[in-house]
Structures are given as structure tokens and as C-alpha cells.
């Protein structure tokens, strides 16, 4: 099969790395890809949001499966456009991608289906939003409805802070994404993530994985896309995973199918685990990044047939096998990330990593300038290691990090600490 992966991050590198090992693969392309992906796939210079360009390429190259990495093109209808041309595509249609594209849509669905989640209201009007905050008091959570690059949520400690978040969002800080709001109660507990393949009717949970969202050690500092991850996540016990499937994932899949917008692809639930069990914070409709970088090295089964079975509605009789060995990924980012950061610094030393067992470096924002490897993004490398124990995987990953000569970069030194504690 000829496969096209869409995206250019560490997640897409991990997907290409796993797909490249499939005996069913005839050719692998990635649009637009990065310097690391170029080692597994032919990179083509088409942006991930160029829907007509991607459809034309897939048609011309007789692509049998398109695997869409990021949420933007999913919400914008890339899968619909490919399917209209008869091209198989992994990921939800635009209607199903509303689970990530509109927080209000997801809250209403959860309310209708009896899925546990925080009490909430939806607002497009500042006076009504402020009145809701005044009635409920602080702390309270204010969320832009649409895609806001992870910056649309304010957990407000005071009413004044909540009102400021309302004014900022409705005043245009997030563009159209902030034109309406969800305001909801603060939930207490431990956060956890949960991933499942969904074929429209059936859900197949993946191995567990957890990221670290904050920029600095000790889970301090600004929120980021994710500074590292580990798998398995000990906090998601088999009993908890069963509750998440029964109370959250399965009812969501059923509600989407009943509405005539069946969900196919990866459903990634952000959860709060409280005293009364798991509650839904949000959905993403794609693999997590960097969670994907720790899931793929642990996947023993061939990824390609799993993605095809998802597209074809055949997950019911499907199972996946995983290696027992844990995996841990340390993200190296450009100094300054997630705020303004420098581009163009050189990265050296990757060739020396071959000597450390179990280490794979997934690239995100990298490019080649001649022989030189150059940092071009905020998150740049995902240094990933597997080992018989999580502690050993962490040692290996940081040993590799310490071999990389990149003065322009930084990483957290405590990835996995919560799982090891
Ligand atoms: P979301 O994008 O909706 O997952 O929100 C981003 C982050 O905000 C989450 O990962 C939580 O840390 C926090 N958050 C969101 N909603 C709530 C809530 N209802 N209670 C407490 N924290 C929340
Ligand atoms: N690591 C968080 C995300 O992919 O959204």
C-alpha cells in the first residue's frame, strides 16, 4: 500500500517510523515532514492545511491511505475532501472532529449522553457570561470554544480573572475560536489521558500514556504542547480504564453514531480522576504529541492494518499487542519555547547516539541545510528510550540528551518523575 502521512511534528515522525516497519507498505510519503521523517518517508512540500494540494497529490500518487496527524486539517475537512475522491483516510470527518473543534459541542454531547463532566454554560455574550460567573463564583474555568493552540483555557482563581478571560476571548484574542465560550466548574483530582482507536462503532483502547504539559521541572511554568511523556501511565489502572471505556468513550462513540456523524480515528480523552471516578475535561481527535512518541515504540503489532481496520469499521475483531517494556520521551525545545524562540541554531551529536541501546530520536521542528541539522520550530526533538524498567528508560533517554550538542535548546530534567514516585 502507498501511504501519505500529513503533518510535520514528532507525532508524525513516530507514525512514519512505525509505518515504515510494515510489510504491507509499498511507499511512504509525508507532507510536509521534517529532517528526521525524511529518513523514513519521501517528504513533499505541501502544507498540512493545503486541502486541495493534498487531495491532488494523493490522487496523482495513487495513495491507498492518508494518515492525518494534526487536528487543524481534520476540523477543516481534509478527510471529507479525500473521501469525496474515493481516497481512504485515517481520521474523523469535519462533523466528527467537532469533538475537538468545539468544546461546547462536546459538552452538549456529554450532557445528552450522561457522560460525567463539569457543570457548564455556553455563552456568546459577555454580560450573560459575567452573570454566570457572578452566580457561581470562583474558582471557575473559562474556555474558548474553538481551536486556540492550547491557549484558550483559563482556570480563574478569582471572579476578576474570569471576567478578564471572558473579555479577552470575546474581544478577539483567539479570533473566531473565542467568539463563543464554555464556562465550567473546576474539577478536583489527578489529570490523566486516555487513547482509543474508534471505527465508527467500536473502540479499541491503546496502551496508556501520559505527557508533562508545563515547560519547567516540577510541573511549573507555562503550558506547552508537551515537554515529555511516558508509557505506561501507572495512574490509569485496568479498573480505571474499564470505567473510562464504559462511562465516557463508549457512550461518546454511540452518541456520535446515533447523530449520523460516526467518529473514526483516534479519540484522545483528557480526564480528571476524582474521588467519584473519571470525568471528561476535553476530547482531542488525534494522537497526542509527544504521547504518540512513547506509544509507537511499544506497539508490537503492525500499525498499518490497525489504521485500515479503523477506516473500514473492522475493529470489533481486532486486537493490538504491546511490548511490556516502558518507553519515555524527553522533548528538547528551542530556548524561549512556548513563548518567542530563536530559529536556525545548529544541532550536532545525533550520530553518536547509536551506541545507546533502545534510543530513537523523533524529530519535530528540524530541517537540513546541506549537511547541517537546523532547529526550525519550538519543539524540536523527542529523545525516546525503551528499557525493561521506566527508571532505566529514563536513564537512557537522558544519556542520549546529554550527547546532543545543541546550545540553543533546553529540556526538562524530570520527565517520568510522577510515574517513578
Ligand atoms: P482542556 O484544553 O479543556 O483540557 O483544558 C486545558 C487544561 O486546563 C487541562 O489540562 C486542565 O489542566 C485544565 N482544566 C480544564 N478544565 C478544567 C476543569 N473543569 N477543572 C480543572 N481544571 C481544568
Ligand atoms: N500532548 C498534548 C497534546 O497532544 O495535545
mmCIF file of N, CA and C and ligand atoms in Angstrom, residues 211 213 225-226 268 284 286-291, ligand 2:
data_model
loop_
_atom_site.group_PDB
_atom_site.id
_atom_site.type_symbol
_atom_site.label_atom_id
_atom_site.label_comp_id
_atom_site.label_asym_id
_atom_site.label_seq_id
_atom_site.Cartn_x
_atom_site.Cartn_y
_atom_site.Cartn_z
ATOM 1 N N UNK A 211 1.551 12.714 29.312
ATOM 2 C CA UNK A 211 2.538 13.744 28.977
ATOM 3 C C UNK A 211 2.780 14.653 30.183
ATOM 4 N N UNK A 213 2.795 18.689 30.659
ATOM 5 C CA UNK A 213 2.423 19.861 29.855
ATOM 6 C C UNK A 213 3.235 21.114 30.174
ATOM 7 N N UNK A 225 2.741 22.350 24.469
ATOM 8 C CA UNK A 225 2.137 21.193 23.801
ATOM 9 C C UNK A 225 2.485 19.892 24.491
ATOM 10 N N UNK A 226 3.557 19.900 25.256
ATOM 11 C CA UNK A 226 4.009 18.688 25.951
ATOM 12 C C UNK A 226 5.519 18.614 25.908
ATOM 13 N N UNK A 268 -8.883 10.861 21.869
ATOM 14 C CA UNK A 268 -7.924 11.125 22.940
ATOM 15 C C UNK A 268 -8.683 11.928 23.985
ATOM 16 N N UNK A 284 -9.560 15.290 22.234
ATOM 17 C CA UNK A 284 -8.799 15.586 21.031
ATOM 18 C C UNK A 284 -9.095 14.467 20.050
ATOM 19 N N UNK A 286 -7.063 13.148 17.628
ATOM 20 C CA UNK A 286 -5.781 12.818 17.005
ATOM 21 C C UNK A 286 -4.901 12.210 18.067
ATOM 22 N N UNK A 287 -3.758 11.661 17.661
ATOM 23 C CA UNK A 287 -2.785 11.196 18.644
ATOM 24 C C UNK A 287 -2.230 12.381 19.424
ATOM 25 N N UNK A 288 -1.882 12.156 20.674
ATOM 26 C CA UNK A 288 -1.165 13.161 21.439
ATOM 27 C C UNK A 288 0.274 13.266 20.941
ATOM 28 N N UNK A 289 0.826 14.444 21.109
ATOM 29 C CA UNK A 289 2.229 14.689 20.782
ATOM 30 C C UNK A 289 2.833 15.332 22.021
ATOM 31 N N UNK A 290 3.678 14.675 22.772
ATOM 32 C CA UNK A 290 4.541 13.531 22.477
ATOM 33 C C UNK A 290 4.048 12.154 22.943
ATOM 34 N N UNK A 291 2.774 11.980 23.262
ATOM 35 C CA UNK A 291 2.341 10.644 23.696
ATOM 36 C C UNK A 291 2.539 9.603 22.593
HETATM 37 N N1 LIG B 2 0.405 16.366 24.475
HETATM 38 C C1 LIG B 2 -0.844 17.017 24.407
HETATM 39 C C2 LIG B 2 -1.488 17.042 23.107
HETATM 40 O O1 LIG B 2 -1.059 16.406 22.166
HETATM 41 O O2 LIG B 2 -2.497 17.718 22.976
#
